[in-house]
PDB file of C-alpha atoms in Angstrom:
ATOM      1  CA  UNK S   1      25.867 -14.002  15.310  1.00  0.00           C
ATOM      2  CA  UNK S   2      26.418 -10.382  17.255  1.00  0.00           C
ATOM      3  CA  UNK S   3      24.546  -8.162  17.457  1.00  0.00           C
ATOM      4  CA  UNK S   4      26.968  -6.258  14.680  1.00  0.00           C
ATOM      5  CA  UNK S   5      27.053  -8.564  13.050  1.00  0.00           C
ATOM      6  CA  UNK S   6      23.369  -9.292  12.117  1.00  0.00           C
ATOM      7  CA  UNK S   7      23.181  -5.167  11.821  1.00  0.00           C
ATOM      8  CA  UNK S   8      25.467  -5.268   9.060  1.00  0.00           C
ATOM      9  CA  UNK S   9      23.838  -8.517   7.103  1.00  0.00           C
ATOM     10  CA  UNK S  10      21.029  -6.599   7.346  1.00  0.00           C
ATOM     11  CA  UNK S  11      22.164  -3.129   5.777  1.00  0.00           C
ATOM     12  CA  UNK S  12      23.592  -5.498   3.676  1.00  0.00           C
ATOM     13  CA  UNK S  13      20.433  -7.282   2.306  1.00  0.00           C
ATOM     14  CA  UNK S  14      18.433  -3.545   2.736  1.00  0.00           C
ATOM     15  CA  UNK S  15      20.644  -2.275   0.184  1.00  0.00           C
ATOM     16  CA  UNK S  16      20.447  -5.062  -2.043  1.00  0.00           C
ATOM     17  CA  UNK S  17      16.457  -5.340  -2.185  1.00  0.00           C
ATOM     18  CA  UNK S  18      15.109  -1.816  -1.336  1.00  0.00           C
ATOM     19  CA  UNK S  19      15.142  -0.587  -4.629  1.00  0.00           C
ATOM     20  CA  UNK S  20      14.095  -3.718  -6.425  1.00  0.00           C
ATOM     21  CA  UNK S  21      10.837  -3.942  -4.620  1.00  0.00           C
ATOM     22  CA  UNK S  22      10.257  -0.377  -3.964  1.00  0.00           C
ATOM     23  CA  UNK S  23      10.344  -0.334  -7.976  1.00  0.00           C
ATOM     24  CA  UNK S  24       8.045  -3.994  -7.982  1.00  0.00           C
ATOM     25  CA  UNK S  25       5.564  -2.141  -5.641  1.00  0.00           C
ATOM     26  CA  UNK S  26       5.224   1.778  -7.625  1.00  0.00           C
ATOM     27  CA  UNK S  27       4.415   0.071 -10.345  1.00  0.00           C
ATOM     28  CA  UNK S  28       1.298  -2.457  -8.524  1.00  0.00           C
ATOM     29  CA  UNK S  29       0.126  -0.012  -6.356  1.00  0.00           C
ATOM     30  CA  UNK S  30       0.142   3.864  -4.817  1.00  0.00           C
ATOM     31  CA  UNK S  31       3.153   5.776  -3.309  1.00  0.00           C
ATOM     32  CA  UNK S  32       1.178   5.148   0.789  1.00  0.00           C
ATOM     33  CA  UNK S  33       0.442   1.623  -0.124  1.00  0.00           C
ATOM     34  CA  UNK S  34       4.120   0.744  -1.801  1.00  0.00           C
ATOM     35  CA  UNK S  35       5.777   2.777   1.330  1.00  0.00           C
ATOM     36  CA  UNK S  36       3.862   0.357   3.668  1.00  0.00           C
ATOM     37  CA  UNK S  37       4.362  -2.625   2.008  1.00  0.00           C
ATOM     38  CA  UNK S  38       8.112  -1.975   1.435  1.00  0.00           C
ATOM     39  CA  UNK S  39       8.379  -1.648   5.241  1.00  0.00           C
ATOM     40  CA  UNK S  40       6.430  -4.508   6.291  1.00  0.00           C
ATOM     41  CA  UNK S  41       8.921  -6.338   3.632  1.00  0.00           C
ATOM     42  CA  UNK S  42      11.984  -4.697   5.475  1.00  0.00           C
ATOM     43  CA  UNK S  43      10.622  -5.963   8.486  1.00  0.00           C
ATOM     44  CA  UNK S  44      10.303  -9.406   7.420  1.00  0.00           C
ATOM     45  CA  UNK S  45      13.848  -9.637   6.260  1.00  0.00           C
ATOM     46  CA  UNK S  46      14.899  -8.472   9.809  1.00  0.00           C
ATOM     47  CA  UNK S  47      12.778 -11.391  11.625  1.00  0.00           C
ATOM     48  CA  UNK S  48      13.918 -13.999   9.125  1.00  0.00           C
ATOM     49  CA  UNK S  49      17.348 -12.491   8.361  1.00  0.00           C
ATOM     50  CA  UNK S  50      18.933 -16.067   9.282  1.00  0.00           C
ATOM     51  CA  UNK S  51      17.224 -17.825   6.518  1.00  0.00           C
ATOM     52  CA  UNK S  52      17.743 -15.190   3.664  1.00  0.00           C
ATOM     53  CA  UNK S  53      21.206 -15.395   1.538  1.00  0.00           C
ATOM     54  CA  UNK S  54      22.485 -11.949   1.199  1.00  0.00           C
ATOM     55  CA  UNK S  55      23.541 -12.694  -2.230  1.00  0.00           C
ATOM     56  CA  UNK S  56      21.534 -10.634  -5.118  1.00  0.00           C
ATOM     57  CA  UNK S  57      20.179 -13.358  -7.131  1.00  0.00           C
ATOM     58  CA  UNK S  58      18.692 -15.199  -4.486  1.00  0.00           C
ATOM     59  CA  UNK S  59      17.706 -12.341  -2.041  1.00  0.00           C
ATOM     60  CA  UNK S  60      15.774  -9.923  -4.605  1.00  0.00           C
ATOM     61  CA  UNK S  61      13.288 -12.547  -5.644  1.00  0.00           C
ATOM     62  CA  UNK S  62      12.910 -13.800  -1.951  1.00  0.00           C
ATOM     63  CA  UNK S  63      11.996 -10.146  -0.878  1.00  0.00           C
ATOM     64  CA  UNK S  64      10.093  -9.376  -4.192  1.00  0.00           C
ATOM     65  CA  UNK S  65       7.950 -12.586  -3.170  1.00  0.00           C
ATOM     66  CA  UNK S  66       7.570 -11.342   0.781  1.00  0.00           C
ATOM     67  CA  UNK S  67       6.340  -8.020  -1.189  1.00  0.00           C
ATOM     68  CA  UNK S  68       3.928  -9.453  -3.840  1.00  0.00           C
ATOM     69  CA  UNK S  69       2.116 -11.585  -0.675  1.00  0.00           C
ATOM     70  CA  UNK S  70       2.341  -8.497   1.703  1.00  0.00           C
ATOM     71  CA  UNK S  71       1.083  -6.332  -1.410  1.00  0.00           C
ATOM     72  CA  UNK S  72      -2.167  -9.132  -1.510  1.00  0.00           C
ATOM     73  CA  UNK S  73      -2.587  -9.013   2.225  1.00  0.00           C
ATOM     74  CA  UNK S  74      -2.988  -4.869   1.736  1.00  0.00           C
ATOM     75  CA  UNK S  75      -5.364  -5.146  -1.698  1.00  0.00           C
ATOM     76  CA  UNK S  76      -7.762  -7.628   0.440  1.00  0.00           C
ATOM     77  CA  UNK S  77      -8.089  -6.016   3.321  1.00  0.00           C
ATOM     78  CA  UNK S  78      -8.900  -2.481   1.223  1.00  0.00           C
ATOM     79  CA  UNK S  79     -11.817  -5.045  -0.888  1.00  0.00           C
ATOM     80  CA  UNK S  80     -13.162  -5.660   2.696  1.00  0.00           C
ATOM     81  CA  UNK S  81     -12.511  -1.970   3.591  1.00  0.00           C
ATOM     82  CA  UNK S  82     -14.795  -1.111   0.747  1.00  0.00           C
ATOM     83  CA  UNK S  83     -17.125  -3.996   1.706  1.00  0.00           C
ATOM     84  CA  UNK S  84     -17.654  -2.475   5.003  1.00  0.00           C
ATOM     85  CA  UNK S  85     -18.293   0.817   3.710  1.00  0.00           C
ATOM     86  CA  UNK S  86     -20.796  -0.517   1.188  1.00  0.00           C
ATOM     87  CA  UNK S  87     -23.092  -2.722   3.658  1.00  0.00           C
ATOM     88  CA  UNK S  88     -23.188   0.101   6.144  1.00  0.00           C
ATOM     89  CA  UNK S  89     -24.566   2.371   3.556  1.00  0.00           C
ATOM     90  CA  UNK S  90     -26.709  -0.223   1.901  1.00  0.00           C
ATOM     91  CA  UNK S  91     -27.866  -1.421   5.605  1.00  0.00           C
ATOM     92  CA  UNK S  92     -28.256   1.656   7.824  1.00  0.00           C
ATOM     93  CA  UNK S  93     -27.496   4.903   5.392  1.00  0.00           C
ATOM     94  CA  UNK S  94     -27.358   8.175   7.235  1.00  0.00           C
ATOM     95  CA  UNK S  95     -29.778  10.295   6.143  1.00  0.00           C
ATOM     96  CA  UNK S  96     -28.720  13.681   6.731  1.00  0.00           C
ATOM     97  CA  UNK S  97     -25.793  12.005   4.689  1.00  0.00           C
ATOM     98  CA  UNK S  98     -27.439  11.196   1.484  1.00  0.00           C
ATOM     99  CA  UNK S  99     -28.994  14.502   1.128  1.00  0.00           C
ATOM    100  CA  UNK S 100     -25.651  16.158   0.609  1.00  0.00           C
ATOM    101  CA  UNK S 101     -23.265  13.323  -0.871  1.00  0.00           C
ATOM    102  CA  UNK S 102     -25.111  12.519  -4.369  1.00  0.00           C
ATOM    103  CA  UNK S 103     -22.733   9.702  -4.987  1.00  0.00           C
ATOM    104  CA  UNK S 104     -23.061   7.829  -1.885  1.00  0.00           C
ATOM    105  CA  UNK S 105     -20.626   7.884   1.307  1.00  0.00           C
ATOM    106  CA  UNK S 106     -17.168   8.396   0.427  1.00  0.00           C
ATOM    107  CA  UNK S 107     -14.975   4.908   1.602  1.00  0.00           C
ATOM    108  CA  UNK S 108     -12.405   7.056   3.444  1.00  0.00           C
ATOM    109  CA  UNK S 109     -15.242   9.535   5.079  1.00  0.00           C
ATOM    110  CA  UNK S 110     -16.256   6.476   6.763  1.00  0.00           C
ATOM    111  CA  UNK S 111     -12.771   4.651   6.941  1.00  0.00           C
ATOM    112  CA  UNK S 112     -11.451   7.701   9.058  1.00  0.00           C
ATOM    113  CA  UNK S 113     -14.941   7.454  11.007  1.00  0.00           C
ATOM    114  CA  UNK S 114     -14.393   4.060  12.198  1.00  0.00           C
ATOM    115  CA  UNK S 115     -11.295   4.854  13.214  1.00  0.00           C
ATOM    116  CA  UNK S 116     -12.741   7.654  15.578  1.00  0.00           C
ATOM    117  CA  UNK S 117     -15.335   4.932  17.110  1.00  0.00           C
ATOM    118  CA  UNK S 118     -14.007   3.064  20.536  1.00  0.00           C
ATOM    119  CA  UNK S 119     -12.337   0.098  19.592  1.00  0.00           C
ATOM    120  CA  UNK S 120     -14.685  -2.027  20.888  1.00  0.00           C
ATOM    121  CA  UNK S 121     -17.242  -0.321  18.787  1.00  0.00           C
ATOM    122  CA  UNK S 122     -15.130  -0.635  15.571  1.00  0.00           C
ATOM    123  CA  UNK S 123     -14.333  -4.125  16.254  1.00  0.00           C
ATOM    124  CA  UNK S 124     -17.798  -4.711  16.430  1.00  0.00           C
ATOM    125  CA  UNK S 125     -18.747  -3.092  13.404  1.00  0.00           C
ATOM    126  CA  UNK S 126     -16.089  -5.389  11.258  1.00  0.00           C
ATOM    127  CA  UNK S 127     -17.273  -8.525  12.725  1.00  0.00           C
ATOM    128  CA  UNK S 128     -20.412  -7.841  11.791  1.00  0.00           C
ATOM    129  CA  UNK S 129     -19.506  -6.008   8.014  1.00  0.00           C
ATOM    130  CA  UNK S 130     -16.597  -8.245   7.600  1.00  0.00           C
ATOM    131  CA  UNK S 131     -17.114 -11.436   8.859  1.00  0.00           C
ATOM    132  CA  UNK S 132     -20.695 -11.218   8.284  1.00  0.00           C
ATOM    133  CA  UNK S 133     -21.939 -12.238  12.125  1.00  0.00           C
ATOM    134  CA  UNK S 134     -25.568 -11.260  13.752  1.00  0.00           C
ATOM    135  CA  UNK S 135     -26.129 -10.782  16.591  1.00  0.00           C
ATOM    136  CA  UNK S 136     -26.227 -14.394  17.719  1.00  0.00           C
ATOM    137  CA  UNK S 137     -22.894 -14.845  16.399  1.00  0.00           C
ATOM    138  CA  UNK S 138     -21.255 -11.482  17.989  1.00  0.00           C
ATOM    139  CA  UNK S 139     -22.494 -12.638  20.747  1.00  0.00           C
ATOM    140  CA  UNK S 140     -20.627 -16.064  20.880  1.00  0.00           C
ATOM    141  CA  UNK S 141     -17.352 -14.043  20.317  1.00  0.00           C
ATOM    142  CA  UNK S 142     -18.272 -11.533  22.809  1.00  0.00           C
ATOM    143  CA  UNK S 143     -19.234 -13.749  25.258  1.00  0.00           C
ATOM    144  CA  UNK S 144     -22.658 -11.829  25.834  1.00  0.00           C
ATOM    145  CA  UNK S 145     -26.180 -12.530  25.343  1.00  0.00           C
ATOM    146  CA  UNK S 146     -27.624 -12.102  21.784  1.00  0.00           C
ATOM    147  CA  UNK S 147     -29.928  -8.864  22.785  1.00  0.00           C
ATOM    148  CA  UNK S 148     -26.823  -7.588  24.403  1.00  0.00           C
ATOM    149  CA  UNK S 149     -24.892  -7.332  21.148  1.00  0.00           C
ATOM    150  CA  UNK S 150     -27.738  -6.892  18.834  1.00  0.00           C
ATOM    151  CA  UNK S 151     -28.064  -3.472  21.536  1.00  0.00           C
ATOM    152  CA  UNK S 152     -24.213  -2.800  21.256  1.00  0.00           C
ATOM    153  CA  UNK S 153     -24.618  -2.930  17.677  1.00  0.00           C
ATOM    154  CA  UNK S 154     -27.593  -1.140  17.146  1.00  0.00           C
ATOM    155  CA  UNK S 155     -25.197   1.469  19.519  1.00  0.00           C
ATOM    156  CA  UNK S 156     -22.423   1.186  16.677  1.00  0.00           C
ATOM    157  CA  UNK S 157     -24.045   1.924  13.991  1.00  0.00           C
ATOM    158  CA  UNK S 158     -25.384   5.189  15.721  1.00  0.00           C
ATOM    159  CA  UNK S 159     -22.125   5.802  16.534  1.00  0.00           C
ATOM    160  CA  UNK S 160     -20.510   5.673  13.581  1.00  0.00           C
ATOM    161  CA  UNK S 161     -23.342   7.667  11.777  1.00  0.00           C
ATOM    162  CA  UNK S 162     -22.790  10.347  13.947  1.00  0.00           C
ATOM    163  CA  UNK S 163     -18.943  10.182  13.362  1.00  0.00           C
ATOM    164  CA  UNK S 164     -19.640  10.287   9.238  1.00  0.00           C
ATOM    165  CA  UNK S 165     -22.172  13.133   9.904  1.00  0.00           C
ATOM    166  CA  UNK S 166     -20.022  14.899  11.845  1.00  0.00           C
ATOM    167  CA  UNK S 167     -17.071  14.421   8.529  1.00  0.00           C
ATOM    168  CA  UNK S 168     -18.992  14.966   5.951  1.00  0.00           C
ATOM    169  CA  UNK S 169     -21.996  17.447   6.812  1.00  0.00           C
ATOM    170  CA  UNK S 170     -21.401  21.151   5.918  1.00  0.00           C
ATOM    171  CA  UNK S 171     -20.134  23.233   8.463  1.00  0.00           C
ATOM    172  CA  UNK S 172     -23.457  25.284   8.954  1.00  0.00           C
ATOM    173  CA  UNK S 173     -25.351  22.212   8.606  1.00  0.00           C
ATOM    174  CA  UNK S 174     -23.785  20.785  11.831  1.00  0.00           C
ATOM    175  CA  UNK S 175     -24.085  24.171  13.554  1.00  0.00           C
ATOM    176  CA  UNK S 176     -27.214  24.591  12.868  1.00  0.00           C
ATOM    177  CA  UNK S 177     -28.151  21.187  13.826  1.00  0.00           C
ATOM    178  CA  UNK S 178     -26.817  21.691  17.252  1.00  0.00           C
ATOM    179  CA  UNK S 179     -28.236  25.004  17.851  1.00  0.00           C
ATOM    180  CA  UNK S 180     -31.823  23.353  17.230  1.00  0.00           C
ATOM    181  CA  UNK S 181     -31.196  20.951  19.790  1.00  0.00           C
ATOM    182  CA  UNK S 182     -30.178  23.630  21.999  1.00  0.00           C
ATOM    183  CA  UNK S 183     -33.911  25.531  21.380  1.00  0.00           C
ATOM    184  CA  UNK S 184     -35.490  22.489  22.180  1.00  0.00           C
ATOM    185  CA  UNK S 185     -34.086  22.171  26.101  1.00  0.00           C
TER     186      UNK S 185
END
């Protein structure tokens, strides 16, 4: 098949499903979530365009399935989002944090703050929220000693406090903070 040719099968089958799952997704799940999820779908049909029969009884359940198990893969990994958010607050809470948030850290305060952190750092802090490793464990995937990641750990969590504090802290809280340090020197 040409180039072309597999362009047009596949604004073929695109016009055929799009609306079918965008319609299976807005009713499962919000507008960000059902965009994402429709193009992870899209691109699915692309890589396995050979297999899928551009024909609208068999293609709209095929992509509707590819969307329900994409859909899943999105809904888990927002539980272990939420996971992660709730050990690192139950585990090491800020506590400049607590003072002003009276229901706890907000999940997408500290979402967004991981996603400041170095990657390394991040990745750190999922393996050990996530997958539920210590330090002995991290260190067998990081191929360091066991003080070296319970240290780079001990590092993340600092990190990412300051990150959340930085997000969520008033703006003369922060300013103030910094200005104390400053008296200090």
């Amino acid at each position: 098949m040409t180039d072309a040719e597999r362009e047009q099968r596949f604004r073929a089958l695109t016009e055929l499903v799009v609306e079918p799952v965008r319609r299976y997704l807005a009713r499962r799940t919000d507008a960000a979530t059902a965009d994402e999820v429709l193009n992870e779908t899209l691109l699915v049909c692309w890589r396995k365009l050979d297999e899928v029969l551009v024909e609208p009884e068999q293609s709209i359940p095929w992509a509707i399935v590819v969307a329900r198990n994409l859909l899943a893969n999105a809904q888990r990994a927002e539980r272990r989002r939420t996971r992660l958010v709730g050990k690192i607050i139950a585990l090491d809470p800020p506590a400049t944090v607590v003072a002003y948030e009276t229901d706890g850290l907000d999940s997408i305060a500290v979402r967004d703050a991981l996603t400041r952190l170095r990657r390394d750092d991040a990745e750190l802090l999922r393996l050990w929220a996530w997958d539920d490793l210590e330090s002995p464990q991290l260190a067998t995937v990081l191929g360091i000693s066991a003080n070296a990641a319970a240290i780079r750990l001990h590092r993340a969590k600092t990190r990412l406090r300051d990150e959340v504090l930085k997000s969520t802290a008033p703006a003369g809280h922060v300013e103030a903070e910094e200005g104390s340090t400053d008296a200090r020197r």
